[in-house]
Tab-separated table of C-alpha atoms and ligand atoms in Angstrom:
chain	number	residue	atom	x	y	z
I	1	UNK	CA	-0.729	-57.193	56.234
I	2	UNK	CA	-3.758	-55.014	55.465
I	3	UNK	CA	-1.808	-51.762	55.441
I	4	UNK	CA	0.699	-53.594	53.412
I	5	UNK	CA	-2.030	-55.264	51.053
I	6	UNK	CA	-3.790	-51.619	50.459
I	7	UNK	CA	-0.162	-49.425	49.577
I	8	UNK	CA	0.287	-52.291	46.835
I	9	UNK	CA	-2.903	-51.901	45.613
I	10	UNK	CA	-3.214	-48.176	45.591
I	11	UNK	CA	0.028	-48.392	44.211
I	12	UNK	CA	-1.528	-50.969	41.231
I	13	UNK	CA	-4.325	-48.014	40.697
I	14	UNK	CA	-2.342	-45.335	40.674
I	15	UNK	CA	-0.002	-47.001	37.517
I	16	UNK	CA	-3.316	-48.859	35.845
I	17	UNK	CA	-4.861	-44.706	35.915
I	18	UNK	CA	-1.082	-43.273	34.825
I	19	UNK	CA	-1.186	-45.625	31.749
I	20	UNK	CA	-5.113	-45.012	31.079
I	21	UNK	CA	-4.016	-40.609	31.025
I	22	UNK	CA	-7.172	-41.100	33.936
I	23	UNK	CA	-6.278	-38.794	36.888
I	24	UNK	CA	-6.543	-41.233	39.984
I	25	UNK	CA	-9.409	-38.957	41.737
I	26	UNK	CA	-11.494	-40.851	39.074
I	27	UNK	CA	-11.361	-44.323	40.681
I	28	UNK	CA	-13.151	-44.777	44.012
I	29	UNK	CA	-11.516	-48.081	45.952
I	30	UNK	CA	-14.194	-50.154	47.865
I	31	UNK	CA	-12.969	-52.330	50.034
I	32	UNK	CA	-14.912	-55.453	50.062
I	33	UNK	CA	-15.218	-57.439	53.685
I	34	UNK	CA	-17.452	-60.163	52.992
I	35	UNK	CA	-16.290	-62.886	55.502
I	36	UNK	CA	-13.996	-60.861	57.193
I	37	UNK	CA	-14.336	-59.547	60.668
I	38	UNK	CA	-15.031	-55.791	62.044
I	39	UNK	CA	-11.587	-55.887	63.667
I	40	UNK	CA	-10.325	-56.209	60.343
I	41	UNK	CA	-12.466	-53.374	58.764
I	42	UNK	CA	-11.071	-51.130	61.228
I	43	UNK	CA	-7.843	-51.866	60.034
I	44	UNK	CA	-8.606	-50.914	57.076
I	45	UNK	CA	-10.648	-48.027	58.121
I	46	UNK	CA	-7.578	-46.896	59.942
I	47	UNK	CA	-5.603	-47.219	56.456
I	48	UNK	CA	-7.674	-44.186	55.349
I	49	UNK	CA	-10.326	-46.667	53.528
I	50	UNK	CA	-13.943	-45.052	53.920
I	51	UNK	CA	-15.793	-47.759	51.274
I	52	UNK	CA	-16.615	-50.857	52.351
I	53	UNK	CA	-18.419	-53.456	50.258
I	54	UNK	CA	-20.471	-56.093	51.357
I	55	UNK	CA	-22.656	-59.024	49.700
I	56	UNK	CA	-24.592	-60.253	52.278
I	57	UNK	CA	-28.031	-58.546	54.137
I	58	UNK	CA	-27.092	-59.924	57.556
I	59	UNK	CA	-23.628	-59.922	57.518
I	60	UNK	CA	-23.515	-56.138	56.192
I	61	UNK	CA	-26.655	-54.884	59.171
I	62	UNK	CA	-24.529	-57.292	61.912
I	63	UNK	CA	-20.656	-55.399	60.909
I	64	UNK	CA	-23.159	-52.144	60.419
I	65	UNK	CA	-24.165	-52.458	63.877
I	66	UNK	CA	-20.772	-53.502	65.134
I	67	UNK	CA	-18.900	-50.695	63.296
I	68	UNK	CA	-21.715	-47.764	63.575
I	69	UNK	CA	-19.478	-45.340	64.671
I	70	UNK	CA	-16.943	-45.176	62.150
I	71	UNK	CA	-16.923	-42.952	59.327
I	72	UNK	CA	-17.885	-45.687	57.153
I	73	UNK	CA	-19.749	-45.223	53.642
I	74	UNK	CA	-21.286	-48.665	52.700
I	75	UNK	CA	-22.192	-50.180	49.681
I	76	UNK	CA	-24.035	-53.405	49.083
I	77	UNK	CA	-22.921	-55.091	46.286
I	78	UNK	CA	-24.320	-58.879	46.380
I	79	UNK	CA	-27.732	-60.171	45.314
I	80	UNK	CA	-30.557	-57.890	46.515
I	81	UNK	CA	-33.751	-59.810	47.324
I	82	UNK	CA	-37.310	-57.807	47.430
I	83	UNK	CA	-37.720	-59.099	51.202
I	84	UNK	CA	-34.219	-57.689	52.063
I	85	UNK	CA	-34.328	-54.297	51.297
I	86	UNK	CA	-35.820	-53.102	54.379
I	87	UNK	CA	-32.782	-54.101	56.778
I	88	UNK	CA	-30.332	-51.535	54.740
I	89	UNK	CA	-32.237	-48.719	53.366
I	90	UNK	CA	-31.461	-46.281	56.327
I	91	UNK	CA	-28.404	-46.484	56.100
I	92	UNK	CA	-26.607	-47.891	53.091
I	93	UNK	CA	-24.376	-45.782	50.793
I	94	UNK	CA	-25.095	-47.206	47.517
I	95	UNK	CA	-26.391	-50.681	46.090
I	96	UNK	CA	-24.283	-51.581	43.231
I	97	UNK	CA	-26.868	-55.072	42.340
I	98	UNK	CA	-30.110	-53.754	41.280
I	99	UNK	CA	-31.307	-56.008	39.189
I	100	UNK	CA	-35.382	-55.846	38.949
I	101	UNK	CA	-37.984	-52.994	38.835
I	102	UNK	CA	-39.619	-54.848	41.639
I	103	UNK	CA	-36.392	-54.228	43.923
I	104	UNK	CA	-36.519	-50.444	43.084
I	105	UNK	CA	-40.208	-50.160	43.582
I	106	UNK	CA	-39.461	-51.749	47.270
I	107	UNK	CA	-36.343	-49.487	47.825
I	108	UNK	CA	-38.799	-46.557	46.885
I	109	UNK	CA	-41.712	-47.806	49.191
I	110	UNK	CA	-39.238	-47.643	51.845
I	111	UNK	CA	-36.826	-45.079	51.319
I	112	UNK	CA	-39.767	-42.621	50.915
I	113	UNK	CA	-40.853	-43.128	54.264
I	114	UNK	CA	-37.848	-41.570	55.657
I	115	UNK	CA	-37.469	-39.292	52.847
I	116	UNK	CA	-33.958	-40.670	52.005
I	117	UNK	CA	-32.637	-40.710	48.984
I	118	UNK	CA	-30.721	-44.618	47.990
I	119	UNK	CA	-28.713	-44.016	45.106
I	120	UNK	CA	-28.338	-47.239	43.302
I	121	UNK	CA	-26.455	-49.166	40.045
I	122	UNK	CA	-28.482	-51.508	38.033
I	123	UNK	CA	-26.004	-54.285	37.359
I	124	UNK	CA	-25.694	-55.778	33.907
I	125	UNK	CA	-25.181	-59.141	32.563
I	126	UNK	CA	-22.471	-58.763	30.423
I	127	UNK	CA	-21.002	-62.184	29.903
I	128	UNK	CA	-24.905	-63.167	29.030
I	129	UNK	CA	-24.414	-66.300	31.017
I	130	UNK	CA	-27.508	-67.846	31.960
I	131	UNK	CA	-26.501	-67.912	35.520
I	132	UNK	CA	-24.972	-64.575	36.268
I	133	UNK	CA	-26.889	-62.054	37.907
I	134	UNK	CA	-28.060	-58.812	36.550
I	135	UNK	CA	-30.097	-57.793	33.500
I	136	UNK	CA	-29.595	-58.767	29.861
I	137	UNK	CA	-27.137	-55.728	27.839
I	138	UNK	CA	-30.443	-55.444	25.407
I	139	UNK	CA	-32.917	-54.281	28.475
I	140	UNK	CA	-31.154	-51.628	29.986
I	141	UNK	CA	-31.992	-48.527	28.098
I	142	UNK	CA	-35.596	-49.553	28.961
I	143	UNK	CA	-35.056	-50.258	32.747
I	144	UNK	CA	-33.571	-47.063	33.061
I	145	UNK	CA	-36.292	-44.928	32.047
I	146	UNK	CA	-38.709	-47.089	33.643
I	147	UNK	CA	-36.168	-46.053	36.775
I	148	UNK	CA	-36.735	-42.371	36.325
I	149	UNK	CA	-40.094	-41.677	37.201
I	150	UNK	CA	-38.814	-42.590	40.848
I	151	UNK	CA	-38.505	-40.078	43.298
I	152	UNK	CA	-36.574	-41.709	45.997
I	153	UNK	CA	-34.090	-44.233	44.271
I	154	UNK	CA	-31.563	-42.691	42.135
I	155	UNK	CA	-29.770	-44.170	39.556
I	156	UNK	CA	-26.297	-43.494	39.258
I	157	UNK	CA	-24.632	-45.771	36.502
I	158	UNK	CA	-23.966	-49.434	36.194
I	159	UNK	CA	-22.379	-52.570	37.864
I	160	UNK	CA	-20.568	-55.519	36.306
I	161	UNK	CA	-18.738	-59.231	37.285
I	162	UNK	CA	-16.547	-60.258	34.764
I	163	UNK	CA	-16.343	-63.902	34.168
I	164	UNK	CA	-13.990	-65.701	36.306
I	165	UNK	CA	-10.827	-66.547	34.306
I	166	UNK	CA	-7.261	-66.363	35.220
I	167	UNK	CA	-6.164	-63.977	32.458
I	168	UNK	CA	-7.646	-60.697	33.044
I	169	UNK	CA	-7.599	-59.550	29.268
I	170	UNK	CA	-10.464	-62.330	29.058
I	171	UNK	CA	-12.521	-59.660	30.812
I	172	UNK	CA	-12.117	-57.080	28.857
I	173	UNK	CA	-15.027	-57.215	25.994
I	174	UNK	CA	-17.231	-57.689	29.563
I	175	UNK	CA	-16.297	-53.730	30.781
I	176	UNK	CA	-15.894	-52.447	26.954
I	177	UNK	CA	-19.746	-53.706	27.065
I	178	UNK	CA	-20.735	-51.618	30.190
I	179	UNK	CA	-18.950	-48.387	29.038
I	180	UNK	CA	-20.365	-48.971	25.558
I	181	UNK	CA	-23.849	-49.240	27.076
I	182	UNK	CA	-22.966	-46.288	29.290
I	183	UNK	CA	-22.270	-44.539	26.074
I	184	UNK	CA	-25.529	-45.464	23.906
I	185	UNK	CA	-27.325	-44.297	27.157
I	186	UNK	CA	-25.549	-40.885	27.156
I	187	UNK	CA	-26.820	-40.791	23.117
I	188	UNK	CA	-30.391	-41.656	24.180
I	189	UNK	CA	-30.701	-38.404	26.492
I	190	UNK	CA	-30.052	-39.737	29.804
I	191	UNK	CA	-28.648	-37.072	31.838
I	192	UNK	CA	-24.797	-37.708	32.713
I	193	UNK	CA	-25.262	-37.829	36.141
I	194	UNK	CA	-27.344	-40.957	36.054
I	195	UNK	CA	-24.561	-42.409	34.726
I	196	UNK	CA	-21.884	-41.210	36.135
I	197	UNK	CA	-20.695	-44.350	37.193
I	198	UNK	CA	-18.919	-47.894	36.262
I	199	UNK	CA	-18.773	-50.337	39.039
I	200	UNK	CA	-16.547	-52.752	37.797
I	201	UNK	CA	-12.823	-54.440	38.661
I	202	UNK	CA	-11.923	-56.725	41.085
I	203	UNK	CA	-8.894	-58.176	42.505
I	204	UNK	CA	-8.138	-60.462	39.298
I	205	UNK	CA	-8.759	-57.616	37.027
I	206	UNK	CA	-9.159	-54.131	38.077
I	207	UNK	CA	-6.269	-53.038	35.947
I	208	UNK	CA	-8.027	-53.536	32.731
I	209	UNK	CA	-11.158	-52.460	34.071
I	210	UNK	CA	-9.671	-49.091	34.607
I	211	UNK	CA	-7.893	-49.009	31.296
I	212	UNK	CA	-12.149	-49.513	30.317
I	213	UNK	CA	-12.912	-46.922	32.469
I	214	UNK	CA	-14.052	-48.427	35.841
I	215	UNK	CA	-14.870	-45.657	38.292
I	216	UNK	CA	-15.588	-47.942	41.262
I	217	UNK	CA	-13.034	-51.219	41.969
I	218	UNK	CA	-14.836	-53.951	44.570
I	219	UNK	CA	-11.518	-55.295	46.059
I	220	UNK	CA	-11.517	-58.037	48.483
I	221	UNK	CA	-8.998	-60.768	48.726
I	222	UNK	CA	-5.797	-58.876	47.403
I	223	UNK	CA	-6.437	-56.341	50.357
I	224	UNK	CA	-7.817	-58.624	53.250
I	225	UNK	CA	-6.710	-61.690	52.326
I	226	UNK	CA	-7.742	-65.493	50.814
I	227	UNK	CA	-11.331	-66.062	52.299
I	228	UNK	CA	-12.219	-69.092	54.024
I	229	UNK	CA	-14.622	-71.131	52.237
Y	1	LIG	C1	-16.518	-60.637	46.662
Y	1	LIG	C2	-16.850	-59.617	45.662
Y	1	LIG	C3	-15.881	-58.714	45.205
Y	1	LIG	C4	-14.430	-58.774	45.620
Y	1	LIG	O1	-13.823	-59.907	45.040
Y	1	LIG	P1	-12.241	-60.179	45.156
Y	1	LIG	O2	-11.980	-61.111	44.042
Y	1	LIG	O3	-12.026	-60.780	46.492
Y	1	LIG	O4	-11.546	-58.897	45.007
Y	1	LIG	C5	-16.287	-57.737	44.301
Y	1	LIG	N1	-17.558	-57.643	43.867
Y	1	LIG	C6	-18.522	-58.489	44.299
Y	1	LIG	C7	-19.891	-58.332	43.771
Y	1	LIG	C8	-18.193	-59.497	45.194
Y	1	LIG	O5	-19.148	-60.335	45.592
């Protein structure tokens, strides 16, 4: 079903990029596992998937330590406490939900002691609902150049969640928000590659976030299935 799951929605990319004029070597697929087990990872793995998203600290270090060996970027895309940081900074790919200076100031306490560099998103609140993670639309130009005097952490664009609804057009003004705040970054002299990327799109609406220009989908349940709650 997971082989079957991913050619439909590769398939789904592919036409979302064709109608966008995007070339599909623009959109990265992560393949988010949160609740599902290593077996089915590897699966997916096996499929040719080498992203895999996860939203919980111990889940992602316990399937980290399960699934070392496999050629495996990961990405950590759930709430990021301060206290947390410290079980994936050796080895995570990228963290899509930075949301605080203080988290960046712990990633760079501990990154630096290796030397490794942890190149991270700061998500945005675009729906401006009080209890959505991520940081208000108005503060970001500020957190990012509050962000650059780090040596360690590296920003590299910016993560959104759309608001739940059933018609994915409703989600639309959320990613026009994040590219437009891409874009008044880019005007303000941040250097492109800072921004390079838009982590946004999920299984109920990664078409239109492409059409936005989403470089990064997080899809879970239309590649490994309903999740049980
Ligand atoms: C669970 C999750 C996803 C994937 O959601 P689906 O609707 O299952 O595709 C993407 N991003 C984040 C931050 C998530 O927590």
């Amino acid at each position: 079903m997971i082989s079957e799951n991913l050619h439909n929605i590769r398939n789904r990319i592919k036409e979302a990029c064709g109608k966008a004029g995007r070339d599909v070597s623009e959109v990265t697929l992560i393949a988010v596992s949160k609740t599902f087990s290593p077996e089915d990872i590897k699966k997916a793995v096996g499929e040719g998937i080498d992203n895999i998203g996860e939203s919980y600290v111990q889940e992602l270090t316990r399937k980290y330590e399960t699934l070392k060996n496999e050629p495996i970027k990961w990405h950590f895309v759930g709430p990021l406490q301060r206290n947390k940081v410290k079980y994936i900074v050796d080895f995570v790919h990228l963290i899509h939900s930075v949301e605080s200076l203080k988290v960046c100031q712990e990633i760079e306490k501990r990154a630096s002691r290796t030397d490794r560099e942890i190149n991270i998103l700061v998500e945005v609140n675009t729906t401006r609902e009080p209890q959505k993670h991520g940081i208000d639309p108005d503060e970001v130009t500020d957190v990012f150049n509050e962000i650059a005097v780090f040596d360690n952490v590296q920003v590299r664009g910016l993560m959104t969640m759309a608001p739940f609804v059933d018609d994915p057009n409703l989600a639309r003004p959320s990613f026009k928000l994040l590219r437009d705040l891409r874009d008044r970054l880019l005007d303000d002299g941040i250097p492109e590659f800072q921004v390079q990327h838009l982590s946004m799109g999920m299984s109920n609406d990664f078409e239109v976030a492409i059409e936005e220009g989403s470089t990064m989908v997080r899809i879970g349940s239309s590649i490994f299935g309903e999740r049980p709650y």
